[in-house]
Amino acid sequence: MIVVGIDPHKRSHTAVALEEASGASVGERTVSADASGRGELLAWAAALGGACRFAIEDGRPFSGALERSLLAGGYDVVRVPPKLMGQARRSGRTYGKSDPIDARAVALAAIREPDLPRARIDPADEQLRLLVEHRNDLVGERTRMHNRLRDHLHQLEIGLEVPPGGLERPVWLKRVRTALEALGPSVRRRIALELVERCAELTGAVRALDVELGTLVSGRPDGAALTAIVGCGVLSAATVLAAADGIGRFATEARFASHAGVAPLPASSGGRIRHRLNRHGNRQLNAALHRIAFTQARMHAPAKGYLERKRTEGKTRKEALRCLQRHLARVVYRTLVTASVQTT
C-alpha cells in the first residue's frame, strides 16, 4: 500500500508518496490547484504502480475540490488534523518547513494513526454546514451592530431604555428610529439610523435562515429524531448534523464524545486518579450539546434528577453539567445511529 500525503494550498497542491510498510519515499509531485492539476495528480498516482490511500491535511477551504476528485476516482481519502501533521514534522529527521516536508509529514501521520476520519461528501450535510456557518456569521455581525448602535444611543441620550435583546425586535427598532428622527441632524444620528436599518436587515436574514434550516432538518429522519430530544431545537440539531459529518465515521459513542470535546481527559499521576476539562474537539458541536444540557437542566425532570445525584457525589454545578453533556453525547450518538439504520 502506498500512502500519498498532500499539503493543500490555494494555488498548488504538493503530494509525497510513501511506502506504508517502510516509510520510504516513492515519489513527489506539485500540481496546480485547479481541474487540470487535479487530473495530473490522479494520473501521477495511477502510475505509481500500487494501491493508493490519500491523506490530506484538513483544510477544506483549500482541499474540498481535491477531495471530491479523489473520491470520484474511487480512492480512499483520510483527513489529517494540522496538529498531527505538525507533530509528525517535528519528529522527523528533516528539519525546516516546506510544502514537500509538510506533505511527507501528512503521510507519516496517516501511517501512524490508522483511525483517522475518512473524507466524505454528502450534499445534504454540506448544505446544512454552509447554512449554519452563514447564520453564525450573520449573528456575529448583528451583535457587533447592536453594540455600536447602543453606544451611539447612549451618546445621543434619546431618552429610551432598550432592554436586552430589544434590538432584535421590530417594535423596539421602530421606537429607536422614531426617537432618532426626532433629534436634530448630526453625523452620529445619521450613523445610528443606518445601524438601525442594518440591524433590521440582519434580523430578517437570520429569521429566514431559521425557517430554511427548520425545513431541512424536519425533512430528514435523523434531524426529526434529534429535535425529539428535549432541549434540542432546530439550530442545535442542524449544528450537530453538520459537525458530525456522518455518524458512521465514529466507531463508538466514546469517539463521538471525544470529537465533541465532552469526554474528560485523564490527568492522573501515581495513586492520584483525576480528570480535567476537555477543551479540544469540535467547538460548534460542543456548544450545541451545552445548549441542550442547559435547557434540560431548567425544564426536564430526569435531567434535574441526574444533576442532583452528581451534586450529592460532591461535584460542583459546572462539573455536574459537564457530566450531563457527556451523557447527552451518548444519547445523540445512539439517536443518530438508530436513524441511520432505519434509513438504510
Short mmCIF file of C-alpha atoms in Angstrom, two decimals:
data_model
loop_
_atom_site.label_atom_id
_atom_site.label_comp_id
_atom_site.label_asym_id
_atom_site.label_seq_id
_atom_site.Cartn_x
_atom_site.Cartn_y
_atom_site.Cartn_z
CA MET A 1 0.00 0.00 0.00
CA ILE A 2 1.21 3.49 -0.91
CA VAL A 3 0.17 6.44 1.24
CA VAL A 4 0.11 9.78 -0.55
CA GLY A 5 0.32 12.79 1.75
CA ILE A 6 -0.93 16.08 0.35
CA ASP A 7 -0.27 19.61 1.58
CA PRO A 8 -3.10 21.68 0.01
CA HIS A 9 -2.85 25.37 -0.75
CA LYS A 10 -4.87 27.96 -2.59
CA ARG A 11 -2.82 27.82 -5.79
CA SER A 12 -0.97 24.50 -5.57
CA HIS A 13 -1.08 21.03 -4.02
CA THR A 14 2.10 19.16 -3.11
CA ALA A 15 1.98 15.36 -2.85
CA VAL A 16 4.57 12.95 -1.44
CA ALA A 17 4.08 9.17 -1.79
CA LEU A 18 5.47 6.80 0.87
CA GLU A 19 5.53 3.04 1.23
CA GLU A 20 3.22 2.27 4.15
CA ALA A 21 5.38 -0.59 5.47
CA SER A 22 8.78 1.11 5.35
CA GLY A 23 8.04 4.82 5.08
CA ALA A 24 10.37 5.02 2.09
CA SER A 25 9.68 7.78 -0.42
CA VAL A 26 8.16 6.64 -3.72
CA GLY A 27 7.62 9.95 -5.46
CA GLU A 28 6.82 13.63 -5.18
CA ARG A 29 4.67 15.94 -7.30
CA THR A 30 3.42 19.53 -7.11
CA VAL A 31 0.38 20.43 -9.21
CA SER A 32 -1.78 23.49 -9.67
CA ALA A 33 -4.93 23.72 -7.55
CA ASP A 34 -7.34 23.60 -10.48
CA ALA A 35 -9.08 20.96 -12.57
CA SER A 36 -6.05 20.30 -14.77
CA GLY A 37 -3.79 19.98 -11.73
CA ARG A 38 -6.16 17.53 -10.07
CA GLY A 39 -6.24 15.46 -13.25
CA GLU A 40 -2.44 15.47 -13.35
CA LEU A 41 -2.32 14.31 -9.73
CA LEU A 42 -4.72 11.43 -10.42
CA ALA A 43 -2.65 10.32 -13.42
CA TRP A 44 0.55 10.50 -11.36
CA ALA A 45 -0.99 8.41 -8.58
CA ALA A 46 -2.21 5.79 -11.05
CA ALA A 47 1.33 5.49 -12.43
CA LEU A 48 2.84 4.74 -9.01
CA GLY A 49 2.12 1.08 -9.57
CA GLY A 50 0.25 0.15 -6.41
CA ALA A 51 -2.90 0.67 -4.38
CA CYS A 52 -3.00 4.23 -3.03
CA ARG A 53 -4.54 5.78 0.03
CA PHE A 54 -4.61 9.58 0.12
CA ALA A 55 -4.05 11.61 3.28
CA ILE A 56 -4.87 15.31 3.07
CA GLU A 57 -4.12 17.93 5.68
CA ASP A 58 -7.54 19.01 6.88
CA GLY A 59 -8.05 22.41 5.32
CA ARG A 60 -11.32 22.08 3.45
CA PRO A 61 -11.42 25.61 2.02
CA PHE A 62 -8.34 24.55 0.01
CA SER A 63 -8.86 20.80 -0.27
CA GLY A 64 -12.60 20.43 -0.89
CA ALA A 65 -12.40 20.20 -4.68
CA LEU A 66 -9.41 17.84 -4.43
CA GLU A 67 -11.31 15.55 -2.03
CA ARG A 68 -14.26 15.40 -4.42
CA SER A 69 -12.00 14.48 -7.34
CA LEU A 70 -10.23 11.74 -5.38
CA LEU A 71 -13.46 10.26 -4.04
CA ALA A 72 -14.95 10.30 -7.53
CA GLY A 73 -11.85 8.41 -8.68
CA GLY A 74 -12.58 5.66 -6.15
CA TYR A 75 -9.68 6.42 -3.80
CA ASP A 76 -9.71 6.06 -0.02
CA VAL A 77 -9.16 9.54 1.46
CA VAL A 78 -8.46 10.43 5.09
CA ARG A 79 -8.19 13.83 6.73
CA VAL A 80 -5.15 14.59 8.86
CA PRO A 81 -5.58 17.30 11.52
CA PRO A 82 -2.88 20.01 11.26
CA LYS A 83 -1.81 19.25 14.83
CA LEU A 84 -0.92 15.66 13.93
CA MET A 85 0.92 16.85 10.83
CA GLY A 86 2.95 19.27 12.95
CA GLN A 87 3.86 16.55 15.43
CA ALA A 88 4.99 14.23 12.62
CA ARG A 89 7.07 17.02 11.06
CA ARG A 90 8.82 17.87 14.33
CA SER A 91 9.63 14.21 14.97
CA GLY A 92 11.21 13.75 11.53
CA ARG A 93 14.89 13.77 10.71
CA THR A 94 14.50 16.55 8.13
CA TYR A 95 14.46 19.99 9.74
CA GLY A 96 12.80 23.07 8.36
CA LYS A 97 9.45 23.67 6.73
CA SER A 98 8.42 23.41 3.10
CA ASP A 99 5.48 22.02 1.16
CA PRO A 100 7.22 18.66 0.45
CA ILE A 101 8.26 18.36 4.12
CA ASP A 102 4.67 19.07 5.19
CA ALA A 103 3.25 16.61 2.65
CA ARG A 104 5.62 13.91 3.90
CA ALA A 105 4.57 14.67 7.49
CA VAL A 106 0.92 14.29 6.46
CA ALA A 107 1.65 10.85 5.00
CA LEU A 108 3.62 9.78 8.09
CA ALA A 109 0.81 10.93 10.38
CA ALA A 110 -1.67 8.87 8.36
CA ILE A 111 0.57 5.80 8.64
CA ARG A 112 0.93 6.21 12.41
CA GLU A 113 -2.77 6.92 13.01
CA PRO A 114 -4.87 4.23 11.30
CA ASP A 115 -8.21 5.53 12.63
CA LEU A 116 -8.22 8.99 11.08
CA PRO A 117 -11.62 10.28 9.85
CA ARG A 118 -12.37 9.39 6.26
CA ALA A 119 -13.39 12.11 3.86
CA ARG A 120 -16.95 12.01 2.63
CA ILE A 121 -19.01 14.33 0.51
CA ASP A 122 -22.69 14.46 1.43
CA PRO A 123 -24.58 17.28 -0.32
CA ALA A 124 -27.27 17.41 2.39
CA ASP A 125 -24.75 17.70 5.24
CA GLU A 126 -22.70 20.21 3.26
CA GLN A 127 -25.79 22.34 2.71
CA LEU A 128 -26.56 22.31 6.43
CA ARG A 129 -22.96 23.18 7.31
CA LEU A 130 -22.90 26.15 4.95
CA LEU A 131 -26.22 27.49 6.23
CA VAL A 132 -25.23 27.09 9.90
CA GLU A 133 -21.89 28.82 9.31
CA HIS A 134 -23.59 31.64 7.39
CA ARG A 135 -26.14 32.08 10.17
CA ASN A 136 -23.37 32.23 12.78
CA ASP A 137 -21.59 34.89 10.72
CA LEU A 138 -24.76 36.97 10.44
CA VAL A 139 -25.49 36.67 14.17
CA GLY A 140 -21.94 37.76 14.96
CA GLU A 141 -22.23 40.74 12.62
CA ARG A 142 -25.61 41.66 14.14
CA THR A 143 -24.11 41.56 17.63
CA ARG A 144 -21.39 43.99 16.53
CA MET A 145 -24.05 46.28 15.02
CA HIS A 146 -26.07 46.14 18.25
CA ASN A 147 -23.05 47.10 20.34
CA ARG A 148 -22.20 50.04 18.09
CA LEU A 149 -25.81 51.21 18.00
CA ARG A 150 -26.15 51.05 21.77
CA ASP A 151 -23.00 53.15 22.13
CA HIS A 152 -24.42 55.81 19.79
CA LEU A 153 -27.80 55.76 21.55
CA HIS A 154 -26.07 56.32 24.88
CA GLN A 155 -24.13 59.27 23.47
CA LEU A 156 -27.24 60.77 21.85
CA GLU A 157 -29.36 60.43 25.03
CA ILE A 158 -32.56 59.59 23.18
CA GLY A 159 -34.45 59.02 26.44
CA LEU A 160 -35.24 55.41 25.61
CA GLU A 161 -34.00 52.41 27.60
CA VAL A 162 -33.74 49.49 25.19
CA PRO A 163 -33.98 46.14 27.05
CA PRO A 164 -31.55 43.27 26.41
CA GLY A 165 -32.49 41.64 23.14
CA GLY A 166 -34.73 44.56 22.25
CA LEU A 167 -32.78 45.45 19.12
CA GLU A 168 -33.75 42.07 17.64
CA ARG A 169 -37.44 43.02 17.79
CA PRO A 170 -39.06 45.19 15.09
CA VAL A 171 -41.16 47.07 17.65
CA TRP A 172 -38.08 48.32 19.50
CA LEU A 173 -36.21 49.16 16.31
CA LYS A 174 -39.22 51.25 15.28
CA ARG A 175 -39.19 53.08 18.63
CA VAL A 176 -35.46 53.76 18.33
CA ARG A 177 -35.88 55.00 14.76
CA THR A 178 -38.68 57.37 15.83
CA ALA A 179 -36.61 58.72 18.72
CA LEU A 180 -33.61 59.30 16.44
CA GLU A 181 -35.67 61.06 13.79
CA ALA A 182 -36.90 63.49 16.45
CA LEU A 183 -33.33 64.67 17.10
CA GLY A 184 -31.54 67.41 15.25
CA PRO A 185 -29.28 66.41 12.33
CA SER A 186 -25.77 65.19 13.19
CA VAL A 187 -23.25 62.66 11.94
CA ARG A 188 -23.82 60.40 14.97
CA ARG A 189 -27.60 60.47 14.40
CA ARG A 190 -27.15 59.55 10.72
CA ILE A 191 -24.84 56.64 11.60
CA ALA A 192 -27.28 55.42 14.25
CA LEU A 193 -30.16 55.44 11.75
CA GLU A 194 -28.05 53.45 9.29
CA LEU A 195 -27.27 50.93 12.03
CA VAL A 196 -30.97 50.58 12.82
CA GLU A 197 -31.65 49.64 9.20
CA ARG A 198 -28.71 47.24 9.16
CA CYS A 199 -29.90 45.55 12.37
CA ALA A 200 -33.37 45.08 10.92
CA GLU A 201 -31.89 43.65 7.72
CA LEU A 202 -29.68 41.19 9.60
CA THR A 203 -32.52 40.05 11.86
CA GLY A 204 -34.67 39.37 8.80
CA ALA A 205 -31.87 37.36 7.19
CA VAL A 206 -31.30 35.31 10.37
CA ARG A 207 -35.00 34.52 10.68
CA ALA A 208 -35.19 33.48 7.04
CA LEU A 209 -32.27 31.12 7.62
CA ASP A 210 -34.00 29.71 10.70
CA VAL A 211 -37.04 28.86 8.58
CA GLU A 212 -34.87 27.26 5.90
CA LEU A 213 -32.93 25.24 8.47
CA GLY A 214 -36.18 24.11 10.08
CA THR A 215 -37.44 22.81 6.74
CA LEU A 216 -34.20 20.96 6.02
CA VAL A 217 -33.91 19.42 9.49
CA SER A 218 -37.54 18.31 9.73
CA GLY A 219 -37.28 16.72 6.28
CA ARG A 220 -34.53 14.33 7.42
CA PRO A 221 -35.15 11.26 9.61
CA ASP A 222 -32.04 11.97 11.70
CA GLY A 223 -33.00 15.63 12.04
CA ALA A 224 -36.53 14.80 13.18
CA ALA A 225 -35.11 12.28 15.67
CA LEU A 226 -32.74 14.88 17.12
CA THR A 227 -35.45 17.51 17.60
CA ALA A 228 -37.44 14.89 19.55
CA ILE A 229 -34.75 15.12 22.27
CA VAL A 230 -35.82 17.55 24.98
CA GLY A 231 -33.90 20.80 24.63
CA CYS A 232 -32.68 20.14 21.08
CA GLY A 233 -34.11 22.77 18.78
CA VAL A 234 -33.70 23.18 15.05
CA LEU A 235 -30.44 25.14 15.29
CA SER A 236 -28.85 22.64 17.68
CA ALA A 237 -29.95 19.72 15.51
CA ALA A 238 -28.58 21.37 12.37
CA THR A 239 -25.29 22.11 14.15
CA VAL A 240 -24.97 18.50 15.34
CA LEU A 241 -25.67 17.08 11.88
CA ALA A 242 -23.25 19.47 10.19
CA ALA A 243 -20.47 18.98 12.75
CA ALA A 244 -20.83 15.19 12.93
CA ASP A 245 -20.39 14.97 9.15
CA GLY A 246 -21.82 11.45 9.07
CA ILE A 247 -22.29 9.45 12.26
CA GLY A 248 -20.94 6.33 10.55
CA ARG A 249 -17.37 7.61 10.80
CA PHE A 250 -17.45 7.19 14.59
CA ALA A 251 -16.91 3.57 15.62
CA THR A 252 -18.14 4.15 19.18
CA GLU A 253 -20.01 6.76 21.17
CA ALA A 254 -16.77 7.44 23.07
CA ARG A 255 -15.13 8.65 19.87
CA PHE A 256 -18.13 10.83 19.13
CA ALA A 257 -17.87 12.31 22.64
CA SER A 258 -14.16 12.94 22.11
CA HIS A 259 -14.91 14.66 18.79
CA ALA A 260 -17.44 16.85 20.62
CA GLY A 261 -14.92 17.74 23.32
CA VAL A 262 -17.12 16.43 26.15
CA ALA A 263 -15.02 13.37 27.07
CA PRO A 264 -12.95 14.22 30.19
CA LEU A 265 -9.21 13.94 29.75
CA PRO A 266 -7.21 11.74 32.15
CA ALA A 267 -4.82 13.74 34.33
CA SER A 268 -3.72 11.06 36.80
CA SER A 269 -0.31 10.51 38.33
CA GLY A 270 0.77 7.82 40.75
CA GLY A 271 -2.03 6.99 43.14
CA ARG A 272 -3.98 10.15 42.36
CA ILE A 273 -6.77 9.49 39.87
CA ARG A 274 -8.36 12.57 38.35
CA HIS A 275 -9.65 14.03 35.09
CA ARG A 276 -9.64 17.52 33.69
CA LEU A 277 -11.81 19.57 31.36
CA ASN A 278 -11.52 18.77 27.65
CA ARG A 279 -11.03 21.97 25.66
CA HIS A 280 -10.43 20.17 22.38
CA GLY A 281 -12.82 18.75 19.83
CA ASN A 282 -15.34 20.45 17.58
CA ARG A 283 -16.43 23.55 19.47
CA GLN A 284 -19.64 24.04 17.45
CA LEU A 285 -20.75 20.53 18.37
CA ASN A 286 -19.68 21.16 21.95
CA ALA A 287 -21.75 24.35 22.07
CA ALA A 288 -24.81 22.52 20.71
CA LEU A 289 -24.56 19.87 23.44
CA HIS A 290 -24.10 22.62 26.02
CA ARG A 291 -27.31 24.34 24.85
CA ILE A 292 -29.24 21.07 25.09
CA ALA A 293 -27.84 20.34 28.57
CA PHE A 294 -28.55 23.86 29.81
CA THR A 295 -32.15 23.69 28.57
CA GLN A 296 -32.73 20.27 30.12
CA ALA A 297 -31.29 21.49 33.41
CA ARG A 298 -34.05 24.12 33.53
CA MET A 299 -37.10 22.18 32.37
CA HIS A 300 -36.51 18.40 32.15
CA ALA A 301 -37.19 16.41 35.33
CA PRO A 302 -34.86 13.45 34.53
CA ALA A 303 -32.01 15.87 33.81
CA LYS A 304 -32.68 17.73 37.06
CA GLY A 305 -32.56 14.44 38.97
CA TYR A 306 -29.32 13.48 37.23
CA LEU A 307 -27.72 16.79 38.17
CA GLU A 308 -28.87 16.42 41.78
CA ARG A 309 -27.26 12.98 42.00
CA LYS A 310 -24.00 14.37 40.65
CA ARG A 311 -24.12 17.22 43.17
CA THR A 312 -24.58 14.75 46.03
CA GLU A 313 -21.46 12.97 44.78
CA GLY A 314 -19.51 16.14 45.55
CA LYS A 315 -19.35 17.67 42.07
CA THR A 316 -19.80 21.39 41.52
CA ARG A 317 -22.65 22.72 39.40
CA LYS A 318 -20.36 23.13 36.39
CA GLU A 319 -18.90 19.65 36.81
CA ALA A 320 -22.39 18.16 37.03
CA LEU A 321 -23.43 20.00 33.87
CA ARG A 322 -20.37 18.61 32.07
CA CYS A 323 -21.39 15.11 33.14
CA LEU A 324 -24.82 15.78 31.65
CA GLN A 325 -23.18 16.89 28.40
CA ARG A 326 -21.24 13.64 28.29
CA HIS A 327 -24.46 11.70 28.84
CA LEU A 328 -26.18 13.68 26.09
CA ALA A 329 -23.36 12.87 23.67
CA ARG A 330 -24.24 9.20 24.22
CA VAL A 331 -27.94 9.94 23.66
CA VAL A 332 -27.28 11.93 20.48
CA TYR A 333 -24.92 9.27 19.12
CA ARG A 334 -27.42 6.46 19.65
CA THR A 335 -30.21 8.57 18.18
CA LEU A 336 -28.22 9.24 15.01
CA VAL A 337 -27.09 5.61 14.69
CA THR A 338 -30.69 4.39 15.04
CA ALA A 339 -31.90 6.90 12.46
CA SER A 340 -29.15 5.91 10.01
CA VAL A 341 -30.01 2.20 10.40
CA GLN A 342 -33.69 2.87 9.77
CA THR A 343 -32.95 4.77 6.55
CA THR A 344 -30.68 2.06 5.07
#
